[in-house]
Coordinates of C-alpha atoms (C1' of nucleotides) in Angstrom, one line a residue:
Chain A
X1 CA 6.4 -15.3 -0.2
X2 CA 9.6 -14.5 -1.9
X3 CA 8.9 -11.8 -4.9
X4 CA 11.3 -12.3 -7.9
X5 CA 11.4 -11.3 -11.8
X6 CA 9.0 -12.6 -14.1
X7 CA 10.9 -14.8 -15.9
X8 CA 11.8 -12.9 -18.6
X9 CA 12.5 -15.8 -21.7
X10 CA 8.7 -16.6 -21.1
X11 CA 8.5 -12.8 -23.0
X12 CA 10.1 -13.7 -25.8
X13 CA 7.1 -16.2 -27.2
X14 CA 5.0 -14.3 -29.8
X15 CA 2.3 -12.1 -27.6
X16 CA -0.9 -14.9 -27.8
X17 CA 0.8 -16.9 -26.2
X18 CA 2.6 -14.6 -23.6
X19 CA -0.9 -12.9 -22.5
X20 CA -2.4 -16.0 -20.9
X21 CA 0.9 -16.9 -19.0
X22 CA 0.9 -13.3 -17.9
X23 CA -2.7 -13.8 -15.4
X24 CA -1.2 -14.0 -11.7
X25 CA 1.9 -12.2 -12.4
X26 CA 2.8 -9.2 -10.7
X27 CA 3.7 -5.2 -11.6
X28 CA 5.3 -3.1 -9.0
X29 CA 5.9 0.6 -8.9
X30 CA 9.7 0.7 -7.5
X31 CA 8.8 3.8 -6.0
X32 CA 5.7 3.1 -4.0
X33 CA 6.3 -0.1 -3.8
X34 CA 2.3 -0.7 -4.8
X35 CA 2.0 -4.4 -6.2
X36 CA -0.6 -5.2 -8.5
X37 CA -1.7 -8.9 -10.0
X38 CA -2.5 -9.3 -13.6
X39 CA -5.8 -10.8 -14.0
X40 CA -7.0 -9.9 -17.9
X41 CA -4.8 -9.3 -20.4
X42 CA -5.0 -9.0 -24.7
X43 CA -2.3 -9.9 -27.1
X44 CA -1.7 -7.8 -30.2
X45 CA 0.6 -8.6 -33.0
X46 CA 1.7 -6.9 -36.2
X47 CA -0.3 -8.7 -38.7
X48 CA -3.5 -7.5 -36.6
X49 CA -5.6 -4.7 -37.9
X50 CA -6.2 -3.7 -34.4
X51 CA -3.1 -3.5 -33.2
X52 CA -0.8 -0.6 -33.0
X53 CA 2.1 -2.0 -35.3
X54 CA -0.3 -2.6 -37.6
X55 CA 0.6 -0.1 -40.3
X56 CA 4.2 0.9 -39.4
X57 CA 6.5 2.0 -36.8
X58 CA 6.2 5.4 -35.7
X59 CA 7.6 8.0 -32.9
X60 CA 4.1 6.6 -30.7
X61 CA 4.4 2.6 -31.1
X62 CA 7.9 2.9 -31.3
X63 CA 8.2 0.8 -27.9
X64 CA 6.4 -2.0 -30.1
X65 CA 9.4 -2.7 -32.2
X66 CA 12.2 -3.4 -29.2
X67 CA 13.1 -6.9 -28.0
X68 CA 10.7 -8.7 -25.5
X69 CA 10.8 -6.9 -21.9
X70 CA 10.1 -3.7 -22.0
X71 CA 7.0 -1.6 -21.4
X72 CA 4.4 0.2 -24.0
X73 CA 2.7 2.6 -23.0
X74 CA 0.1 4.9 -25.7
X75 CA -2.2 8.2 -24.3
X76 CA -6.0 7.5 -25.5
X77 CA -9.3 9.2 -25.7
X78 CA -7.5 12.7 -24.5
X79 CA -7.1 11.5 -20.9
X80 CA -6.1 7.8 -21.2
X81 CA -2.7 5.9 -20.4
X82 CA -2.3 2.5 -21.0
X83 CA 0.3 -0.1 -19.9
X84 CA 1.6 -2.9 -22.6
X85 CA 4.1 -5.2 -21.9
X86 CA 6.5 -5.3 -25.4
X87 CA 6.8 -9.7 -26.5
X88 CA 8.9 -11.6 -28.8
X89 CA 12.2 -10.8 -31.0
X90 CA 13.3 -6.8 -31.8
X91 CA 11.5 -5.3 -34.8
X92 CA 8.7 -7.6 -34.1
X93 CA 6.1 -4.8 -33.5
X94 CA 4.1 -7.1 -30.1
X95 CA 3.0 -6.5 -26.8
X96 CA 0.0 -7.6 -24.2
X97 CA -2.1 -4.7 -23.2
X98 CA -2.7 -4.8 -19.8
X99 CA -6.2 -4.8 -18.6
X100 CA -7.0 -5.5 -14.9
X101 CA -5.5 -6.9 -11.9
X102 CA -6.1 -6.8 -8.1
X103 CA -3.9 -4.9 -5.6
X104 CA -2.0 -7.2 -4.2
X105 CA 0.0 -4.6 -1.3
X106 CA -0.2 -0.8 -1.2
X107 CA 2.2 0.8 1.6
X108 CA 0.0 3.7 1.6
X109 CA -3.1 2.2 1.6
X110 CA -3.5 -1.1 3.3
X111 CA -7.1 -1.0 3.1
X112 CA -7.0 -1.3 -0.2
X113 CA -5.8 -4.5 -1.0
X114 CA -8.2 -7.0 -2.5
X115 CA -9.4 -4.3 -4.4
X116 CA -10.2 -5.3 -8.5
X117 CA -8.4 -2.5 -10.8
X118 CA -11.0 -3.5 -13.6
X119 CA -9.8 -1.0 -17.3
X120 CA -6.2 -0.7 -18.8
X121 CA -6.6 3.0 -18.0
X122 CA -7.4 2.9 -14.3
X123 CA -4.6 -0.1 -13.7
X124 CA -2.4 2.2 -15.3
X125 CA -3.5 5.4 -12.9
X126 CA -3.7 3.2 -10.1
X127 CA 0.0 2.2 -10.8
X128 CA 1.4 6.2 -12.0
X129 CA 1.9 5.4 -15.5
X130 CA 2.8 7.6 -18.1
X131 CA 4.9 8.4 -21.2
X132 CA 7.8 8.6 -18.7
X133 CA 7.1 4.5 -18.5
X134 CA 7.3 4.0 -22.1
X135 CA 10.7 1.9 -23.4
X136 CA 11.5 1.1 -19.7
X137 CA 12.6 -2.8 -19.2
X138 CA 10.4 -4.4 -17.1
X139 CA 13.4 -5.4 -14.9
X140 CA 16.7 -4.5 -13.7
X141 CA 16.5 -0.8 -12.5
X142 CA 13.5 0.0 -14.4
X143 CA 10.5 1.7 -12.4
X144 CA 8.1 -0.5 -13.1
X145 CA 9.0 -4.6 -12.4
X146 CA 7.3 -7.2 -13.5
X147 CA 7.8 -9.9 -10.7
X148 CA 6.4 -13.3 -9.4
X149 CA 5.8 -15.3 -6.8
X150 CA 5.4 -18.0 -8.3
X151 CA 1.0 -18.0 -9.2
X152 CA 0.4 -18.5 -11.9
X153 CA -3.9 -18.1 -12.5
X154 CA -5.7 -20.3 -14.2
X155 CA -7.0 -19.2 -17.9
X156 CA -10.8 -18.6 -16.9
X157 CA -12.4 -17.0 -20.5
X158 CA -10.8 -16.9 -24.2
X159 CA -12.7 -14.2 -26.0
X160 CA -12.2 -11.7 -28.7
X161 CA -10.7 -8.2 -27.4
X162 CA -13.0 -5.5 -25.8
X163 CA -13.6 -2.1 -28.0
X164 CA -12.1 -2.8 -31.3
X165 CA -13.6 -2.3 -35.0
X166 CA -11.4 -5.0 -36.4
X167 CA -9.2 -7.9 -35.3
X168 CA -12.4 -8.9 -33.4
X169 CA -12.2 -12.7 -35.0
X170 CA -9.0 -13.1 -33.3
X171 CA -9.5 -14.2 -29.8
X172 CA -6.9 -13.1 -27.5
X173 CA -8.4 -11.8 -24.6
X174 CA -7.9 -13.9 -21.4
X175 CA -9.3 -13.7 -18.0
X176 CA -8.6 -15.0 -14.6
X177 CA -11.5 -16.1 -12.4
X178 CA -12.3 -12.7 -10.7
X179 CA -12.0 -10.6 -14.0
X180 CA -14.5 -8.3 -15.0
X181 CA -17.1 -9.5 -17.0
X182 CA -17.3 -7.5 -20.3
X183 CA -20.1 -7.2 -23.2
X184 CA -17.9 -8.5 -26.2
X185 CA -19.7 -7.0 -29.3
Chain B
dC1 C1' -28.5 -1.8 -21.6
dG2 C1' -27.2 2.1 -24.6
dC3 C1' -25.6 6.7 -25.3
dC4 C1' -22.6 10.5 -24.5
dG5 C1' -19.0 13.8 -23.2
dG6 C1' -14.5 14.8 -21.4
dA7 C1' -10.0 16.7 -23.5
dT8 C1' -5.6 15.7 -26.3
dG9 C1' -1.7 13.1 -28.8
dT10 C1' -0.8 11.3 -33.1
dC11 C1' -1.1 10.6 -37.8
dC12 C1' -3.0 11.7 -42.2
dT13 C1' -4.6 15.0 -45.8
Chain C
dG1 C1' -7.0 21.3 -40.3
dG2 C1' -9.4 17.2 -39.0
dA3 C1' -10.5 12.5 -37.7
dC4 C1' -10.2 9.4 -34.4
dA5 C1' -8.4 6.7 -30.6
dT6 C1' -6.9 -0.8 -27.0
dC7 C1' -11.4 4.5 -21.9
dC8 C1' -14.7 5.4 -18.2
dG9 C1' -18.2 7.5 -15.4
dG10 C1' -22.7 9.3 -15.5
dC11 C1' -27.1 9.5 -17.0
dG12 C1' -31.5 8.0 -19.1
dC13 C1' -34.5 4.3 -20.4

DNA sequence: CGCCGGATGTCCT
DNA sequence: GGACATCCGGCGC
């Protein structure tokens, strides 16, 4: 099956509507060459209490405000990356926060594949993000690609977003068949 | 199922 | 100086 970008106009929709169309696309670490398939994602936007633009742009959610196609990526909890992938037009203050997938092909581990990545943190270990990733286009000679080949998953569950305080009436978490199952309080 | 600790960047006072 | 964070594994009930 023939990998290529993830068509990168689909990005510049406003984040809701990006996040569902995201299940079954794929990440890849250029330098590993480990390949990973989104299966949950959320969307945040800027009128949203609990997202990061919320309030105003600053030297951590700076990523938020650039034009559709870049990566986000925020340290959490002391220990915690996370991987967001930056939606819609420049100063917008977007992105869809990354949340599980399955590996898809690891070089170094073949065994692994199949496996479920379940938890924006762990996907984002599994895949060697850090700060370095932050502001990085998702294409071109960045060194983390978002690709395709062609899947696109099926929208399995609609719910509100996992661990917030506020936001939670909007729903725009979205699941693939296969995704974890999560309490939603 | 619920609670808790780990360990630190970021933003506010 | 301090509160708190888009988390997760481990433990207890």
């Amino acid at each position: 099956v023939e990998l290529e970008p993830f068509v990168e106009q689909t990005l510049w929709s406003d984040s809701p509507v990006v996040a569902p169309m995201l299940l079954g696309a794929l990440i890849q670490n250029a330098s590993t060459g480990l390949l990973i398939r989104i299966i949950e994602t959320e969307a945040y936007m800027p009128d949203d209490p609990a997202s990061h633009s919320f309030r105003r742009l600053t030297e951590r959610n700076r990523a938020m405000f650039e034009a559709a196609g870049c990566w986000y990526v925020y340290f959490v909890y002391g220990m915690h990356w996370c991987l967001n992938v930056v939606t819609g037009p420049a100063d917008s203050g977007q992105a869809v926060l990354i949340r599980a997938g399955v590996v898809e092909s690891d070089k170094g581990r073949p065994s692994s594949s199949g496996r479920t990545v379940d938890g924006p943190a762990k996907l984002a270990r599994a895949l060697g993000v850090d700060k370095r990733i932050d502001q990085t286009s998702c294409f071109g000679e960045g060194p983390l690609q978002l690709m395709s080949d062609g899947t696109r998953l099926p929208v399995h569950s609609v719910t509100s977003r996992v661990r917030i305080s506020v936001g939670k009436d909007k729903e725009w978490r979205f699941c693939a068949e296969g995704a974890p199952v999560r309490r939603v309080s």
